[in-house]
mmCIF file of C-alpha atoms in Angstrom:
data_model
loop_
_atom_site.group_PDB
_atom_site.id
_atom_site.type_symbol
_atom_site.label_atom_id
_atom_site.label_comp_id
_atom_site.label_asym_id
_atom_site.label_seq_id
_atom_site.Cartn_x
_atom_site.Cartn_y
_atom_site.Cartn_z
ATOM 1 C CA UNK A 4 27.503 -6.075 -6.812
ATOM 2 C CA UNK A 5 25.334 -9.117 -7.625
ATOM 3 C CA UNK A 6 25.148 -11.230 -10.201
ATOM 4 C CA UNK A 7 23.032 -13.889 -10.989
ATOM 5 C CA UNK A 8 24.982 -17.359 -11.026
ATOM 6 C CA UNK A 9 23.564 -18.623 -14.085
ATOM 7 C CA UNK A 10 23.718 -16.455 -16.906
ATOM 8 C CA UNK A 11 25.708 -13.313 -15.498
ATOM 9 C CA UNK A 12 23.074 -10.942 -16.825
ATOM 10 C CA UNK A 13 21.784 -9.301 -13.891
ATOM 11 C CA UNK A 14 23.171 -7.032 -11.536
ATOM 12 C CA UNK A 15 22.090 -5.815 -8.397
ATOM 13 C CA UNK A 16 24.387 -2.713 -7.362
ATOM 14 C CA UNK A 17 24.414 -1.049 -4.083
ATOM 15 C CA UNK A 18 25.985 1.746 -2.615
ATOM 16 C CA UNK A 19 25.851 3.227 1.042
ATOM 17 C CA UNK A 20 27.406 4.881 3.989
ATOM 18 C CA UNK A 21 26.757 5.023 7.608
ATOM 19 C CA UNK A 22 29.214 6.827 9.339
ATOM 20 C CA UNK A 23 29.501 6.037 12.860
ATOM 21 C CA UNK A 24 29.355 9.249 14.482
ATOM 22 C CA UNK A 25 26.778 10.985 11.796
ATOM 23 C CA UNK A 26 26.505 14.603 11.599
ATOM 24 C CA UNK A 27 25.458 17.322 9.094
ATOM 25 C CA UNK A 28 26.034 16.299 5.627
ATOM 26 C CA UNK A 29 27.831 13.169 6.824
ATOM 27 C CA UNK A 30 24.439 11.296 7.651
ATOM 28 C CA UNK A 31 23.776 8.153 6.188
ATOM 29 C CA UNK A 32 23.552 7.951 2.222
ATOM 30 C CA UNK A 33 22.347 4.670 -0.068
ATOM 31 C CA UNK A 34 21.792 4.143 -3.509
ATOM 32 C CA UNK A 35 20.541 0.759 -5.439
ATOM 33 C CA UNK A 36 20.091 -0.181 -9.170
ATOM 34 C CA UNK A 37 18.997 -3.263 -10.781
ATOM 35 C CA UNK A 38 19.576 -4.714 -14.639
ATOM 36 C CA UNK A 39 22.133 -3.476 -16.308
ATOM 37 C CA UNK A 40 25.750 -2.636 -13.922
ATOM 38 C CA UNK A 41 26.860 0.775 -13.544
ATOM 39 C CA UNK A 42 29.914 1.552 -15.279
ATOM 40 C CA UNK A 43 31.897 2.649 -12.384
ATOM 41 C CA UNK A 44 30.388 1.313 -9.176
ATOM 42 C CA UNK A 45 32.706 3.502 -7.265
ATOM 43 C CA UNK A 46 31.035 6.806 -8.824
ATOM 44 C CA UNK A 47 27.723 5.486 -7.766
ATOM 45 C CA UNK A 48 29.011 6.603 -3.755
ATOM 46 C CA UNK A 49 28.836 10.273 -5.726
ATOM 47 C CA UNK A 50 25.439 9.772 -6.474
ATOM 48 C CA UNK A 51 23.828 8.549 -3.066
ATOM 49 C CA UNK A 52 20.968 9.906 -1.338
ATOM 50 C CA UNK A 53 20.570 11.034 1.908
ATOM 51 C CA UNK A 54 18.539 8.383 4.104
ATOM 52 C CA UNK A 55 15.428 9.715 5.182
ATOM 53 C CA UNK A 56 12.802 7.369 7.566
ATOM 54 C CA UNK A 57 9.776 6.577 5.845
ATOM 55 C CA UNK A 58 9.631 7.920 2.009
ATOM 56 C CA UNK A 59 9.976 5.826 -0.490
ATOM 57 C CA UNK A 60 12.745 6.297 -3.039
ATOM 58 C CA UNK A 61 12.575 5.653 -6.736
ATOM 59 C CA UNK A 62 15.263 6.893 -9.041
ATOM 60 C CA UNK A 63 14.631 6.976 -12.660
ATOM 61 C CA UNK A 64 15.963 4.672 -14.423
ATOM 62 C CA UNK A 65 17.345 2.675 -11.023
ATOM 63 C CA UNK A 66 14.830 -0.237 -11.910
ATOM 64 C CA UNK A 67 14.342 -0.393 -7.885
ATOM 65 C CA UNK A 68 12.802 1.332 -4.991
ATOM 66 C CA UNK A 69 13.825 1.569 -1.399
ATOM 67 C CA UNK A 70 12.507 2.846 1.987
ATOM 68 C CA UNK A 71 14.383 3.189 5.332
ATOM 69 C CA UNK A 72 12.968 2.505 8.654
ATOM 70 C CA UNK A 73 13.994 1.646 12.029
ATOM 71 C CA UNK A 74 13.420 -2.074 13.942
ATOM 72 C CA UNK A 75 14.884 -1.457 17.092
ATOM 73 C CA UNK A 76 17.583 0.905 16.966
ATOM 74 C CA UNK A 77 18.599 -0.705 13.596
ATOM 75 C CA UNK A 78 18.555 1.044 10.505
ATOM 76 C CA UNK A 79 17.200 -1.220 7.575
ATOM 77 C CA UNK A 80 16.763 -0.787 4.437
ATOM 78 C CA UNK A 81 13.870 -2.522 2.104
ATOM 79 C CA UNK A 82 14.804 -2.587 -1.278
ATOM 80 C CA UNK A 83 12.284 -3.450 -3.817
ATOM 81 C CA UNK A 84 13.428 -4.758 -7.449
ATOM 82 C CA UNK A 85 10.717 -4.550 -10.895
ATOM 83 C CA UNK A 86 9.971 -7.582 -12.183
ATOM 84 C CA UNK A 87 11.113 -7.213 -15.998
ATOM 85 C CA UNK A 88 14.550 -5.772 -15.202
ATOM 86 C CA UNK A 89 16.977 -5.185 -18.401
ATOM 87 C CA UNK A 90 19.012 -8.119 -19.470
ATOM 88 C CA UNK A 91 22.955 -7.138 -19.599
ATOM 89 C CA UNK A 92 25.557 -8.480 -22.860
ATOM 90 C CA UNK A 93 29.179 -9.051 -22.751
ATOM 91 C CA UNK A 94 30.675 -6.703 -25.188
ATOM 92 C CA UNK A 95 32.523 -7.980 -27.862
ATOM 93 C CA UNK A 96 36.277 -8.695 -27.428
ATOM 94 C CA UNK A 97 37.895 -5.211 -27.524
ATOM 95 C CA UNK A 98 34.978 -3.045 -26.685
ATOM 96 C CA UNK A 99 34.783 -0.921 -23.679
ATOM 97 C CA UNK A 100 32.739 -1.759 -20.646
ATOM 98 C CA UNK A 101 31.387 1.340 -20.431
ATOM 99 C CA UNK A 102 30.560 2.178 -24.151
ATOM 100 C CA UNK A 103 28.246 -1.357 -24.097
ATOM 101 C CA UNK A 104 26.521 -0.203 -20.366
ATOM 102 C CA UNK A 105 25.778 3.051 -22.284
ATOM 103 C CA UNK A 106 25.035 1.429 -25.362
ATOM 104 C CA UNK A 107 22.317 -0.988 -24.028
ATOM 105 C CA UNK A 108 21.237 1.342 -21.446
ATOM 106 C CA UNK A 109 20.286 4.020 -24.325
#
């Protein structure tokens, strides 16, 4: 995660894996979202897509895009954020972190 320093109402969340000897259905996976924070970043690795050179990604509701390409014989990554991204709230004292994601997210 990310989080801006001022305000700590925007997140950046990412999510990959690059297996060193990739294979099969163990090639290389990434997922992004920006705004609000996931409620379990660890689920998001459940959710990744598979990296593919060249196409240009956009999940709904991810508030970003990314693309994979090659310079060299490294694999990078461009991620691109929207401007107007979804500001996140503290819940109140006693309210789950997950119920306000949801809640604002809805």
């Amino acid at each position: 995660w990310w989080v801006d320093d001022e305000r700590h109402t925007t997140y950046l969340s990412i999510a990959f894996s690059h297996p060193k000897f990739a294979t099969g259905s163990f090639a290389a996976g990434f997922t992004a979202s920006a705004g609000l924070p996931p409620a379990n970043l660890k689920e998001e690795l459940a959710h990744l897509q598979h990296v593919g050179l060249g196409f240009n990604i956009e999940p709904a509701g991810a508030n970003c895009a990314w693309r994979a390409r090659f310079v060299d014989t490294l694999l990078v990554i461009e991620v691109s954020i929207v401007a107007d991204l979804p500001r996140y709230e503290a819940p109140e004292q006693g309210e789950p972190l997950a119920q306000r994601v949801a809640d604002v997210a809805a």
